[in-house]
Amino acid sequence: MELITLGILALAAGLGGAAARVVARRRRAKKIIAPQLPDPQALVAAVDPLAALPLRLGDVVQCGDATRWPDRGIVVRQDGSLHAAIWLSEEDGEEQATVAMAPPSHDLLWLVRRPLALPPKAPNRLEIDGMLLDREQCFPAELELRGEVLEVDEAGVFALYRGSAGTSAVVLQAGGTFVWYGERIGPGDFDNLGQVERDET
């Protein structure tokens, strides 16, 4: 009888040990983190940082009843990293600048060229059309010209200004002083129509 009891106890102990090992293995398995698949957009951005912008050169963009067809531009980098792109177009003799900011921003700056006399150093505050704008960013920038952008050096100073009611301005001092003024528009306020061939007829 004692032998049978001892056998049962040994069997129970063996089963208990096996069960404990199974539980331990399951707990270890839960600690193993499944490998994260890379974000396709992040991979594209790593190859071509401009692909991460809300607007690329050649894209047609529409805001309300206005449509712009940027055909040249200035890529702005700070310490080698993409900061913004100033995509230029022209309508009725007026130079338009649609500025695409690098992520995490998804906004566009919907601007037009303004003749404005400025000191050699970008001031802390601008006044345009009676509106005051405060300087938000100012840094030495490396500039990459895309298309026929004349009069602009390959290095200069980029300054971004913001005012009330969504007004914005960009000042670029690079072989000359360039000022564009307008408004900031969010992703829900514009439509990127992609690469669309312009009908010149």
CSV table of N, CA and C in Angstrom, one decimal, residues 40-136:
chain,number,residue,atom,x,y,z
A,40,PRO,N,6.3,51.4,-44.5
A,40,PRO,CA,6.6,51.7,-45.9
A,40,PRO,C,7.0,53.2,-46.2
A,41,GLN,N,6.2,54.1,-45.6
A,41,GLN,CA,6.4,55.5,-45.8
A,41,GLN,C,7.8,55.9,-45.3
A,42,ALA,N,8.2,55.3,-44.1
A,42,ALA,CA,9.5,55.6,-43.5
A,42,ALA,C,10.6,55.1,-44.4
A,43,LEU,N,10.4,54.0,-45.1
A,43,LEU,CA,11.4,53.5,-46.0
A,43,LEU,C,11.6,54.4,-47.2
A,44,VAL,N,10.4,54.9,-47.7
A,44,VAL,CA,10.5,55.8,-48.9
A,44,VAL,C,11.2,57.1,-48.5
A,45,ALA,N,10.8,57.6,-47.3
A,45,ALA,CA,11.4,58.8,-46.8
A,45,ALA,C,12.9,58.7,-46.6
A,46,ALA,N,13.3,57.5,-46.2
A,46,ALA,CA,14.8,57.3,-46.0
A,46,ALA,C,15.5,57.4,-47.3
A,47,VAL,N,14.9,56.9,-48.4
A,47,VAL,CA,15.5,56.9,-49.7
A,47,VAL,C,15.4,58.3,-50.3
A,48,ASP,N,14.2,58.9,-50.2
A,48,ASP,CA,14.0,60.2,-50.8
A,48,ASP,C,13.2,61.0,-49.7
A,49,PRO,N,13.9,61.9,-48.9
A,49,PRO,CA,13.2,62.6,-47.9
A,49,PRO,C,12.1,63.5,-48.4
A,50,LEU,N,12.2,64.0,-49.7
A,50,LEU,CA,11.2,64.8,-50.3
A,50,LEU,C,9.9,64.1,-50.4
A,51,ALA,N,9.9,62.8,-50.5
A,51,ALA,CA,8.7,62.0,-50.6
A,51,ALA,C,7.8,62.2,-49.4
A,52,ALA,N,8.4,62.6,-48.3
A,52,ALA,CA,7.6,62.7,-47.0
A,52,ALA,C,6.9,64.1,-47.0
A,53,LEU,N,7.1,65.0,-47.9
A,53,LEU,CA,6.5,66.3,-47.9
A,53,LEU,C,5.0,66.2,-48.3
A,54,PRO,N,4.2,67.1,-47.8
A,54,PRO,CA,2.8,67.1,-48.3
A,54,PRO,C,2.6,67.5,-49.7
A,55,LEU,N,3.7,68.1,-50.3
A,55,LEU,CA,3.6,68.5,-51.7
A,55,LEU,C,5.0,68.4,-52.3
A,56,ARG,N,5.1,67.8,-53.5
A,56,ARG,CA,6.4,67.6,-54.2
A,56,ARG,C,6.4,68.4,-55.5
A,57,LEU,N,7.6,68.6,-56.0
A,57,LEU,CA,7.7,69.3,-57.3
A,57,LEU,C,7.0,68.6,-58.4
A,58,GLY,N,6.1,69.3,-59.1
A,58,GLY,CA,5.4,68.7,-60.2
A,58,GLY,C,3.9,68.3,-59.8
A,59,ASP,N,3.7,68.3,-58.4
A,59,ASP,CA,2.3,68.1,-58.0
A,59,ASP,C,1.5,69.3,-58.2
A,60,VAL,N,0.2,69.1,-58.5
A,60,VAL,CA,-0.7,70.2,-58.7
A,60,VAL,C,-1.5,70.3,-57.4
A,61,VAL,N,-1.6,71.5,-56.8
A,61,VAL,CA,-2.3,71.7,-55.5
A,61,VAL,C,-3.4,72.7,-55.7
A,62,GLN,N,-4.5,72.4,-55.0
A,62,GLN,CA,-5.7,73.2,-55.1
A,62,GLN,C,-6.1,73.6,-53.7
A,63,CYS,N,-6.4,74.9,-53.6
A,63,CYS,CA,-7.0,75.5,-52.3
A,63,CYS,C,-8.1,76.4,-52.6
A,64,GLY,N,-9.3,75.9,-52.3
A,64,GLY,CA,-10.5,76.7,-52.7
A,64,GLY,C,-10.6,76.7,-54.2
A,65,ASP,N,-10.8,77.9,-54.8
A,65,ASP,CA,-10.9,78.0,-56.2
A,65,ASP,C,-9.5,78.2,-56.9
A,66,ALA,N,-8.4,78.3,-56.1
A,66,ALA,CA,-7.1,78.5,-56.6
A,66,ALA,C,-6.4,77.3,-56.9
A,67,THR,N,-5.7,77.2,-58.0
A,67,THR,CA,-4.9,76.0,-58.4
A,67,THR,C,-3.4,76.5,-58.7
A,68,ARG,N,-2.5,75.8,-58.2
A,68,ARG,CA,-1.1,76.1,-58.4
A,68,ARG,C,-0.4,74.9,-59.1
A,69,TRP,N,0.6,75.3,-60.0
A,69,TRP,CA,1.4,74.3,-60.7
A,69,TRP,C,2.9,74.5,-60.5
A,70,PRO,N,3.4,74.2,-59.4
A,70,PRO,CA,4.8,74.5,-59.1
A,70,PRO,C,5.7,73.8,-60.1
A,71,ASP,N,6.7,74.5,-60.7
A,71,ASP,CA,7.6,73.9,-61.7
A,71,ASP,C,9.0,74.1,-61.4
A,72,ARG,N,9.3,74.7,-60.3
A,72,ARG,CA,10.7,74.9,-59.8
A,72,ARG,C,10.7,75.1,-58.3
A,73,GLY,N,11.8,75.2,-57.7
A,73,GLY,CA,11.8,75.3,-56.3
A,73,GLY,C,13.1,75.4,-55.6
A,74,ILE,N,13.1,75.5,-54.3
A,74,ILE,CA,14.3,75.6,-53.5
A,74,ILE,C,14.1,74.7,-52.3
A,75,VAL,N,14.9,73.7,-52.2
A,75,VAL,CA,14.9,72.7,-51.1
A,75,VAL,C,15.8,73.3,-50.0
A,76,VAL,N,15.2,73.4,-48.8
A,76,VAL,CA,15.9,74.0,-47.6
A,76,VAL,C,16.3,73.0,-46.6
A,77,ARG,N,17.6,72.9,-46.3
A,77,ARG,CA,18.1,72.0,-45.3
A,77,ARG,C,18.8,72.7,-44.2
A,78,GLN,N,18.7,72.2,-43.0
A,78,GLN,CA,19.3,72.7,-41.8
A,78,GLN,C,20.2,71.6,-41.3
A,79,ASP,N,21.5,71.9,-41.3
A,79,ASP,CA,22.5,70.9,-40.8
A,79,ASP,C,22.4,69.6,-41.5
A,80,GLY,N,22.1,69.7,-42.8
A,80,GLY,CA,22.0,68.5,-43.6
A,80,GLY,C,20.6,67.8,-43.7
A,81,SER,N,19.7,68.2,-42.8
A,81,SER,CA,18.4,67.6,-42.7
A,81,SER,C,17.4,68.4,-43.4
A,82,LEU,N,16.5,67.7,-44.1
A,82,LEU,CA,15.4,68.4,-44.8
A,82,LEU,C,14.5,69.2,-43.8
A,83,HIS,N,14.3,70.5,-44.2
A,83,HIS,CA,13.5,71.3,-43.3
A,83,HIS,C,12.2,71.8,-44.0
A,84,ALA,N,12.3,72.1,-45.3
A,84,ALA,CA,11.2,72.6,-46.1
A,84,ALA,C,11.6,72.6,-47.5
A,85,ALA,N,10.5,72.8,-48.3
A,85,ALA,CA,10.8,73.1,-49.8
A,85,ALA,C,9.9,74.2,-50.2
A,86,ILE,N,10.5,75.2,-50.9
A,86,ILE,CA,9.7,76.3,-51.4
A,86,ILE,C,9.4,76.1,-52.9
A,87,TRP,N,8.2,75.6,-53.2
A,87,TRP,CA,7.9,75.3,-54.6
A,87,TRP,C,7.3,76.6,-55.2
A,88,LEU,N,7.8,76.9,-56.4
A,88,LEU,CA,7.5,78.2,-57.0
A,88,LEU,C,6.6,78.0,-58.3
A,89,SER,N,5.7,78.9,-58.5
A,89,SER,CA,4.9,78.9,-59.7
A,89,SER,C,4.6,80.4,-60.0
A,90,GLU,N,3.9,80.6,-61.1
A,90,GLU,CA,3.6,82.0,-61.5
A,90,GLU,C,2.2,82.0,-62.1
A,91,GLU,N,1.5,83.1,-61.7
A,91,GLU,CA,0.1,83.2,-62.2
A,91,GLU,C,-0.1,84.7,-62.4
A,92,ASP,N,-0.4,85.1,-63.7
A,92,ASP,CA,-0.7,86.5,-64.0
A,92,ASP,C,0.4,87.4,-63.5
A,93,GLY,N,1.7,87.0,-63.8
A,93,GLY,CA,2.9,87.8,-63.4
A,93,GLY,C,3.2,87.8,-62.0
A,94,GLU,N,2.5,87.1,-61.1
A,94,GLU,CA,2.8,87.1,-59.7
A,94,GLU,C,3.5,85.8,-59.3
A,95,GLU,N,4.6,85.9,-58.6
A,95,GLU,CA,5.3,84.7,-58.2
A,95,GLU,C,4.6,84.1,-56.9
A,96,GLN,N,4.3,82.8,-57.0
A,96,GLN,CA,3.6,82.1,-55.9
A,96,GLN,C,4.6,81.2,-55.3
A,97,ALA,N,4.6,81.1,-54.0
A,97,ALA,CA,5.5,80.2,-53.2
A,97,ALA,C,4.6,79.3,-52.4
A,98,THR,N,4.6,78.0,-52.7
A,98,THR,CA,3.8,77.1,-51.8
A,98,THR,C,4.9,76.3,-51.1
A,99,VAL,N,5.0,76.6,-49.8
A,99,VAL,CA,6.0,76.0,-48.9
A,99,VAL,C,5.5,74.8,-48.2
A,100,ALA,N,6.2,73.7,-48.5
A,100,ALA,CA,5.9,72.4,-47.8
A,100,ALA,C,6.9,72.2,-46.7
A,101,MET,N,6.4,72.1,-45.5
A,101,MET,CA,7.2,71.9,-44.3
A,101,MET,C,7.5,70.4,-44.1
A,102,ALA,N,8.7,70.0,-43.6
A,102,ALA,CA,9.0,68.6,-43.4
A,102,ALA,C,8.2,68.1,-42.2
A,103,PRO,N,8.0,66.8,-42.2
A,103,PRO,CA,7.3,66.2,-41.0
A,103,PRO,C,8.0,66.5,-39.7
A,104,PRO,N,7.2,66.6,-38.6
A,104,PRO,CA,5.9,66.1,-38.4
A,104,PRO,C,4.8,67.1,-39.0
A,105,SER,N,5.1,68.2,-39.5
A,105,SER,CA,4.1,69.2,-40.0
A,105,SER,C,3.5,68.6,-41.3
A,106,HIS,N,2.2,68.8,-41.5
A,106,HIS,CA,1.6,68.4,-42.8
A,106,HIS,C,0.9,69.6,-43.4
A,107,ASP,N,1.3,70.8,-42.9
A,107,ASP,CA,0.7,72.1,-43.4
A,107,ASP,C,1.5,72.6,-44.6
A,108,LEU,N,0.8,73.4,-45.4
A,108,LEU,CA,1.4,74.2,-46.5
A,108,LEU,C,1.3,75.7,-46.1
A,109,LEU,N,2.3,76.4,-46.6
A,109,LEU,CA,2.3,77.9,-46.5
A,109,LEU,C,1.9,78.4,-47.9
A,110,TRP,N,0.8,79.0,-48.0
A,110,TRP,CA,0.2,79.5,-49.3
A,110,TRP,C,0.6,81.0,-49.5
A,111,LEU,N,1.7,81.2,-50.1
A,111,LEU,CA,2.3,82.6,-50.1
A,111,LEU,C,2.5,83.1,-51.5
A,112,VAL,N,2.7,84.5,-51.6
A,112,VAL,CA,3.0,85.2,-52.8
A,112,VAL,C,4.2,86.1,-52.5
A,113,ARG,N,4.9,86.4,-53.5
A,113,ARG,CA,6.1,87.3,-53.4
A,113,ARG,C,5.7,88.7,-53.1
A,114,ARG,N,6.5,89.3,-52.1
A,114,ARG,CA,6.2,90.7,-51.7
A,114,ARG,C,7.5,91.4,-51.7
A,115,PRO,N,7.5,92.6,-52.4
A,115,PRO,CA,8.7,93.4,-52.3
A,115,PRO,C,8.8,94.1,-50.9
A,116,LEU,N,9.8,93.8,-50.2
A,116,LEU,CA,9.9,94.4,-48.8
A,116,LEU,C,11.4,94.6,-48.5
A,117,ALA,N,11.7,95.9,-48.2
A,117,ALA,CA,13.0,96.2,-47.8
A,117,ALA,C,13.3,95.7,-46.4
A,118,LEU,N,14.4,95.0,-46.3
A,118,LEU,CA,14.8,94.4,-44.9
A,118,LEU,C,16.2,94.7,-44.7
A,119,PRO,N,16.6,94.7,-43.4
A,119,PRO,CA,18.0,94.9,-43.0
A,119,PRO,C,18.8,93.6,-43.4
A,120,PRO,N,20.1,93.7,-43.3
A,120,PRO,CA,20.9,92.5,-43.7
A,120,PRO,C,20.6,91.3,-42.9
A,121,LYS,N,20.2,91.5,-41.6
A,121,LYS,CA,19.8,90.3,-40.7
A,121,LYS,C,18.3,90.3,-40.6
A,122,ALA,N,17.7,89.1,-40.8
A,122,ALA,CA,16.2,89.0,-40.7
A,122,ALA,C,15.8,89.6,-39.3
A,123,PRO,N,14.8,90.5,-39.3
A,123,PRO,CA,14.4,91.1,-38.0
A,123,PRO,C,13.5,90.2,-37.2
A,124,ASN,N,13.4,90.5,-35.9
A,124,ASN,CA,12.5,89.7,-35.0
A,124,ASN,C,11.1,89.8,-35.4
A,125,ARG,N,10.7,90.9,-36.1
A,125,ARG,CA,9.2,91.1,-36.4
A,125,ARG,C,9.1,91.8,-37.7
A,126,LEU,N,8.1,91.4,-38.5
A,126,LEU,CA,7.8,92.0,-39.8
A,126,LEU,C,6.4,92.6,-39.7
A,127,GLU,N,6.2,93.6,-40.5
A,127,GLU,CA,4.9,94.2,-40.7
A,127,GLU,C,4.6,94.2,-42.2
A,128,ILE,N,3.5,93.4,-42.6
A,128,ILE,CA,3.1,93.3,-44.0
A,128,ILE,C,1.6,93.6,-44.0
A,129,ASP,N,1.2,94.5,-44.9
A,129,ASP,CA,-0.3,94.8,-45.0
A,129,ASP,C,-0.9,95.1,-43.7
A,130,GLY,N,-0.1,95.8,-42.8
A,130,GLY,CA,-0.6,96.2,-41.5
A,130,GLY,C,-0.7,95.1,-40.5
A,131,MET,N,-0.2,93.9,-40.9
A,131,MET,CA,-0.2,92.7,-40.0
A,131,MET,C,1.2,92.5,-39.4
A,132,LEU,N,1.3,92.3,-38.1
A,132,LEU,CA,2.5,92.0,-37.5
A,132,LEU,C,2.8,90.5,-37.4
A,133,LEU,N,4.0,90.1,-37.8
A,133,LEU,CA,4.4,88.7,-37.7
A,133,LEU,C,5.7,88.6,-36.9
A,134,ASP,N,5.7,87.6,-36.0
A,134,ASP,CA,6.9,87.4,-35.2
A,134,ASP,C,7.7,86.2,-35.8
A,135,ARG,N,9.0,86.4,-35.7
A,135,ARG,CA,10.0,85.4,-36.2
A,135,ARG,C,9.9,84.2,-35.3
A,136,GLU,N,9.7,83.1,-36.0
A,136,GLU,CA,9.5,81.8,-35.3
A,136,GLU,C,10.8,80.9,-35.5
